[in-house]
Every structure is written in C-alpha cells, then in structure tokens.
PDB file of C-alpha atoms in Angstrom:
ATOM      1  CA  ASP K 758      81.973 278.182  50.449  1.00  0.00           C
ATOM      2  CA  ALA K 759      78.306 278.970  49.916  1.00  0.00           C
ATOM      3  CA  LEU K 760      77.678 280.572  53.289  1.00  0.00           C
ATOM      4  CA  PRO K 761      79.959 283.207  54.847  1.00  0.00           C
ATOM      5  CA  ILE K 762      80.695 281.244  58.014  1.00  0.00           C
ATOM      6  CA  SER K 763      84.473 281.541  57.641  1.00  0.00           C
ATOM      7  CA  LYS K 764      84.639 285.346  57.401  1.00  0.00           C
ATOM      8  CA  LEU K 765      85.454 286.081  61.022  1.00  0.00           C
ATOM      9  CA  ASP K 766      85.626 289.866  60.682  1.00  0.00           C
ATOM     10  CA  ASP K 767      82.174 290.073  59.059  1.00  0.00           C
ATOM     11  CA  VAL K 768      80.175 289.626  62.275  1.00  0.00           C
ATOM     12  CA  GLN K 769      79.309 293.330  62.731  1.00  0.00           C
ATOM     13  CA  ASN K 770      77.494 293.151  59.377  1.00  0.00           C
ATOM     14  CA  PHE K 771      74.860 290.744  60.653  1.00  0.00           C
ATOM     15  CA  ILE K 772      74.706 290.865  64.460  1.00  0.00           C
ATOM     16  CA  ASP K 773      73.098 294.081  65.662  1.00  0.00           C
ATOM     17  CA  ALA K 774      74.768 294.041  69.082  1.00  0.00           C
ATOM     18  CA  VAL K 775      78.283 293.927  67.546  1.00  0.00           C
ATOM     19  CA  THR K 776      79.243 297.498  66.748  1.00  0.00           C
ATOM     20  CA  LYS K 777      82.771 296.706  65.560  1.00  0.00           C
ATOM     21  CA  SER K 778      84.736 293.566  64.744  1.00  0.00           C
ATOM     22  CA  TYR K 779      88.300 293.140  63.552  1.00  0.00           C
ATOM     23  CA  TYR K 780      91.028 290.524  63.417  1.00  0.00           C
ATOM     24  CA  SER K 781      93.249 290.595  66.468  1.00  0.00           C
ATOM     25  CA  THR K 782      95.797 288.187  64.983  1.00  0.00           C
ATOM     26  CA  ASP K 783      97.653 288.160  61.675  1.00  0.00           C
ATOM     27  CA  GLN K 784      96.115 284.741  61.070  1.00  0.00           C
ATOM     28  CA  LYS K 785      92.702 285.130  59.384  1.00  0.00           C
ATOM     29  CA  GLU K 786      91.377 281.576  59.607  1.00  0.00           C
ATOM     30  CA  GLY K 787      91.964 278.263  61.308  1.00  0.00           C
ATOM     31  CA  VAL K 788      92.898 277.351  64.862  1.00  0.00           C
ATOM     32  CA  GLY K 789      94.613 280.316  66.522  1.00  0.00           C
ATOM     33  CA  ALA K 790      92.878 283.033  64.479  1.00  0.00           C
ATOM     34  CA  ALA K 791      91.122 285.594  66.670  1.00  0.00           C
ATOM     35  CA  ARG K 792      88.806 288.542  66.355  1.00  0.00           C
ATOM     36  CA  THR K 793      87.964 291.339  68.743  1.00  0.00           C
ATOM     37  CA  CYS K 794      84.334 292.405  68.970  1.00  0.00           C
ATOM     38  CA  GLU K 795      82.824 295.487  70.546  1.00  0.00           C
ATOM     39  CA  VAL K 796      79.480 294.210  71.870  1.00  0.00           C
ATOM     40  CA  GLU K 797      76.686 296.342  73.308  1.00  0.00           C
ATOM     41  CA  GLY K 798      76.042 295.300  76.893  1.00  0.00           C
ATOM     42  CA  PHE K 799      79.285 293.298  77.197  1.00  0.00           C
ATOM     43  CA  GLY K 800      82.092 295.598  76.071  1.00  0.00           C
ATOM     44  CA  THR K 801      85.136 294.160  74.337  1.00  0.00           C
ATOM     45  CA  LEU K 802      85.257 290.410  73.745  1.00  0.00           C
ATOM     46  CA  VAL K 803      88.059 288.429  72.118  1.00  0.00           C
ATOM     47  CA  GLU K 804      87.032 285.265  70.302  1.00  0.00           C
ATOM     48  CA  GLU K 805      89.841 282.818  69.474  1.00  0.00           C
ATOM     49  CA  ILE K 806      89.315 279.837  67.176  1.00  0.00           C
ATOM     50  CA  VAL K 807      89.992 276.543  68.972  1.00  0.00           C
ATOM     51  CA  ASP K 808      88.503 274.189  66.334  1.00  0.00           C
ATOM     52  CA  TRP K 809      88.047 274.796  62.573  1.00  0.00           C
ATOM     53  CA  LYS K 810      86.818 273.020  59.454  1.00  0.00           C
ATOM     54  CA  ASP K 811      86.646 275.616  56.691  1.00  0.00           C
ATOM     55  CA  GLY K 812      83.131 276.407  55.503  1.00  0.00           C
ATOM     56  CA  GLU K 813      81.539 273.820  57.804  1.00  0.00           C
ATOM     57  CA  THR K 814      82.227 274.448  61.478  1.00  0.00           C
ATOM     58  CA  PHE K 815      84.280 276.429  63.916  1.00  0.00           C
ATOM     59  CA  THR K 816      84.448 276.778  67.677  1.00  0.00           C
ATOM     60  CA  TYR K 817      85.793 279.813  69.472  1.00  0.00           C
ATOM     61  CA  ALA K 818      86.670 280.503  73.093  1.00  0.00           C
ATOM     62  CA  ILE K 819      85.430 283.857  74.399  1.00  0.00           C
ATOM     63  CA  GLU K 820      87.570 286.094  76.618  1.00  0.00           C
ATOM     64  CA  GLY K 821      86.390 289.278  78.317  1.00  0.00           C
ATOM     65  CA  MET K 822      83.142 287.965  79.801  1.00  0.00           C
ATOM     66  CA  PRO K 823      82.040 289.086  83.296  1.00  0.00           C
ATOM     67  CA  LYS K 824      84.119 287.671  86.176  1.00  0.00           C
ATOM     68  CA  LEU K 825      81.337 285.195  86.995  1.00  0.00           C
ATOM     69  CA  VAL K 826      82.191 283.353  83.757  1.00  0.00           C
ATOM     70  CA  LYS K 827      85.212 281.058  84.039  1.00  0.00           C
ATOM     71  CA  HIS K 828      85.075 279.768  80.434  1.00  0.00           C
ATOM     72  CA  ALA K 829      82.778 280.421  77.483  1.00  0.00           C
ATOM     73  CA  GLU K 830      82.788 279.078  73.966  1.00  0.00           C
ATOM     74  CA  SER K 831      80.537 278.906  70.959  1.00  0.00           C
ATOM     75  CA  LYS K 832      80.367 276.405  68.104  1.00  0.00           C
ATOM     76  CA  TRP K 833      78.826 277.109  64.700  1.00  0.00           C
ATOM     77  CA  LEU K 834      78.001 274.116  62.484  1.00  0.00           C
ATOM     78  CA  LEU K 835      76.574 274.208  58.953  1.00  0.00           C
ATOM     79  CA  GLU K 836      74.989 271.097  57.456  1.00  0.00           C
ATOM     80  CA  ALA K 837      73.718 271.103  53.859  1.00  0.00           C
ATOM     81  CA  LYS K 838      70.341 269.338  53.707  1.00  0.00           C
ATOM     82  CA  ASN K 839      69.994 269.788  49.938  1.00  0.00           C
ATOM     83  CA  PRO K 840      71.213 272.384  47.392  1.00  0.00           C
ATOM     84  CA  GLN K 841      68.707 274.971  48.666  1.00  0.00           C
ATOM     85  CA  GLN K 842      68.607 274.226  52.392  1.00  0.00           C
ATOM     86  CA  THR K 843      71.253 274.486  55.085  1.00  0.00           C
ATOM     87  CA  THR K 844      70.939 273.916  58.811  1.00  0.00           C
ATOM     88  CA  LEU K 845      72.904 276.141  61.168  1.00  0.00           C
ATOM     89  CA  THR K 846      73.385 274.826  64.681  1.00  0.00           C
ATOM     90  CA  VAL K 847      74.912 277.209  67.221  1.00  0.00           C
ATOM     91  CA  THR K 848      75.921 275.712  70.546  1.00  0.00           C
ATOM     92  CA  SER K 849      77.257 277.899  73.335  1.00  0.00           C
ATOM     93  CA  SER K 850      78.603 276.720  76.635  1.00  0.00           C
ATOM     94  CA  ILE K 851      79.459 278.638  79.773  1.00  0.00           C
ATOM     95  CA  GLU K 852      81.304 277.468  82.860  1.00  0.00           C
ATOM     96  CA  THR K 853      80.851 279.697  85.896  1.00  0.00           C
ATOM     97  CA  ARG K 854      82.964 280.409  88.969  1.00  0.00           C
ATOM     98  CA  TYR K 855      81.940 280.677  92.634  1.00  0.00           C
ATOM     99  CA  GLY K 856      80.396 277.232  93.152  1.00  0.00           C
ATOM    100  CA  ALA K 857      76.712 277.139  94.072  1.00  0.00           C
ATOM    101  CA  PHE K 858      76.360 280.909  93.703  1.00  0.00           C
ATOM    102  CA  GLY K 859      77.754 280.755  90.158  1.00  0.00           C
ATOM    103  CA  ARG K 860      75.453 277.887  89.209  1.00  0.00           C
ATOM    104  CA  LEU K 861      72.461 279.795  90.590  1.00  0.00           C
ATOM    105  CA  MET K 862      73.390 282.930  88.634  1.00  0.00           C
ATOM    106  CA  GLU K 863      73.867 280.805  85.527  1.00  0.00           C
ATOM    107  CA  LYS K 864      70.368 279.373  85.953  1.00  0.00           C
ATOM    108  CA  ILE K 865      68.527 282.615  86.738  1.00  0.00           C
ATOM    109  CA  ALA K 866      70.557 285.199  84.810  1.00  0.00           C
ATOM    110  CA  LEU K 867      72.778 283.707  82.107  1.00  0.00           C
ATOM    111  CA  LYS K 868      70.702 280.886  80.572  1.00  0.00           C
ATOM    112  CA  PRO K 869      67.484 282.927  80.223  1.00  0.00           C
ATOM    113  CA  LYS K 870      69.408 285.602  78.315  1.00  0.00           C
ATOM    114  CA  LEU K 871      71.590 283.237  76.271  1.00  0.00           C
ATOM    115  CA  GLY K 872      68.785 281.384  74.455  1.00  0.00           C
ATOM    116  CA  PRO K 873      66.992 284.447  73.054  1.00  0.00           C
ATOM    117  CA  THR K 874      70.319 286.081  72.215  1.00  0.00           C
ATOM    118  CA  LEU K 875      71.473 283.054  70.206  1.00  0.00           C
ATOM    119  CA  ARG K 876      68.144 282.784  68.384  1.00  0.00           C
ATOM    120  CA  GLY K 877      68.501 286.455  67.438  1.00  0.00           C
ATOM    121  CA  VAL K 878      72.044 285.868  66.176  1.00  0.00           C
ATOM    122  CA  VAL K 879      70.875 282.954  64.024  1.00  0.00           C
ATOM    123  CA  ARG K 880      67.985 284.993  62.566  1.00  0.00           C
ATOM    124  CA  GLN K 881      70.328 287.895  61.823  1.00  0.00           C
ATOM    125  CA  PHE K 882      72.844 285.549  60.154  1.00  0.00           C
ATOM    126  CA  LYS K 883      70.068 284.043  58.011  1.00  0.00           C
ATOM    127  CA  ASP K 884      68.882 287.517  56.964  1.00  0.00           C
ATOM    128  CA  HIS K 885      72.462 288.524  56.124  1.00  0.00           C
ATOM    129  CA  VAL K 886      72.958 285.456  53.912  1.00  0.00           C
ATOM    130  CA  GLU K 887      69.658 285.993  52.118  1.00  0.00           C
ATOM    131  CA  ARG K 888      70.426 289.697  51.534  1.00  0.00           C
ATOM    132  CA  SER K 889      73.831 288.813  50.096  1.00  0.00           C
ATOM    133  CA  GLN K 890      72.066 286.468  47.621  1.00  0.00           C
ATOM    134  CA  SER K 891      74.408 283.635  48.376  1.00  0.00           C
ATOM    135  CA  PRO K 892      73.896 280.687  45.985  1.00  0.00           C
ATOM    136  CA  ALA K 893      72.552 278.460  48.775  1.00  0.00           C
ATOM    137  CA  PRO K 894      69.934 280.223  50.945  1.00  0.00           C
ATOM    138  CA  ALA K 895      70.060 279.353  54.615  1.00  0.00           C
ATOM    139  CA  ASN K 896      67.045 277.704  56.115  1.00  0.00           C
ATOM    140  CA  ILE K 897      67.785 277.841  59.823  1.00  0.00           C
ATOM    141  CA  GLU K 898      66.246 274.763  61.418  1.00  0.00           C
ATOM    142  CA  GLN K 899      68.126 274.270  64.661  1.00  0.00           C
ATOM    143  CA  LEU K 900      69.518 276.221  67.554  1.00  0.00           C
ATOM    144  CA  HIS K 901      70.973 274.752  70.702  1.00  0.00           C
ATOM    145  CA  ALA K 902      72.131 276.687  73.749  1.00  0.00           C
ATOM    146  CA  ARG K 903      73.928 274.619  76.351  1.00  0.00           C
ATOM    147  CA  ALA K 904      75.556 275.684  79.585  1.00  0.00           C
ATOM    148  CA  VAL K 905      78.156 273.419  81.132  1.00  0.00           C
TER     149      VAL K 905
END
C-alpha cells in the first residue's frame, strides 16, 4: 500500500508522545492483532484491532486508559482523492464511567485534550509519510474527534 497505515509497530516513528511500540500478539495484522505503546502522560496502552481493511482502514480498542474511561477506540481511514492526494480521517470515541460526573469530566477534561492531540497525530503522520518519500504524498484534509 502507498501509505504505511498497516504497519502497527511503526507508531513510535511518527508520534512524538509514543516512546516505544511493539507487537503484543504473534499476529501482525488484521482483527485480533495488538500493539503495546508506551505513551508520555498515559503510561502503557494496549491497542487491539477490532476492524481491519488492509491499507485502507482499521479500528482499534484501547486498554489501559484512566479508570474514568470505560471504553476507548480509534478509527483510521484513508481515502485516495487522486494519485497525489489522500485524505486521512481519524475518529476517536470515548465512553466514560460514573454517570453525570464522567460526562462532565469528558466535556471539560477529555474532549478539549483529545482534539488537539489527534490533530497533532495526523500532522506527525503526514510528516512521516512525506519524509519516507512514499509514492503517494498524504494531503491531510479531515480530522474528526468524537466522544460517545
């Protein structure tokens, strides 16, 4: 594939906050594959693939988030606009615990941090692709952050 979206263990090479990433399963791709990431400010997170279409999209569930977070997942989707332009859409969703308190914390603490973090991840991915001189440069047009 033109863009390195399917290389799960490559994340520390383009996201500054990830200091180390490695496969935590023997499976390297597809549903059930998982990676462990050491992330500044969060500690150790395990990301397991729950949906996969090679080179186009994948969704992973995230384990190891703070106790406030009941479920978190992130979806990456690549769409070729033309031979020289690709759109990356990253959608993250978080479900919190603790009822009204959790929803309030999501609104005042999680969402305000999530948007800028995701935009940074997308910019860093774009820079990584351009540095690697991939045949199809990424032109990042979209970013969506959604909390459920």
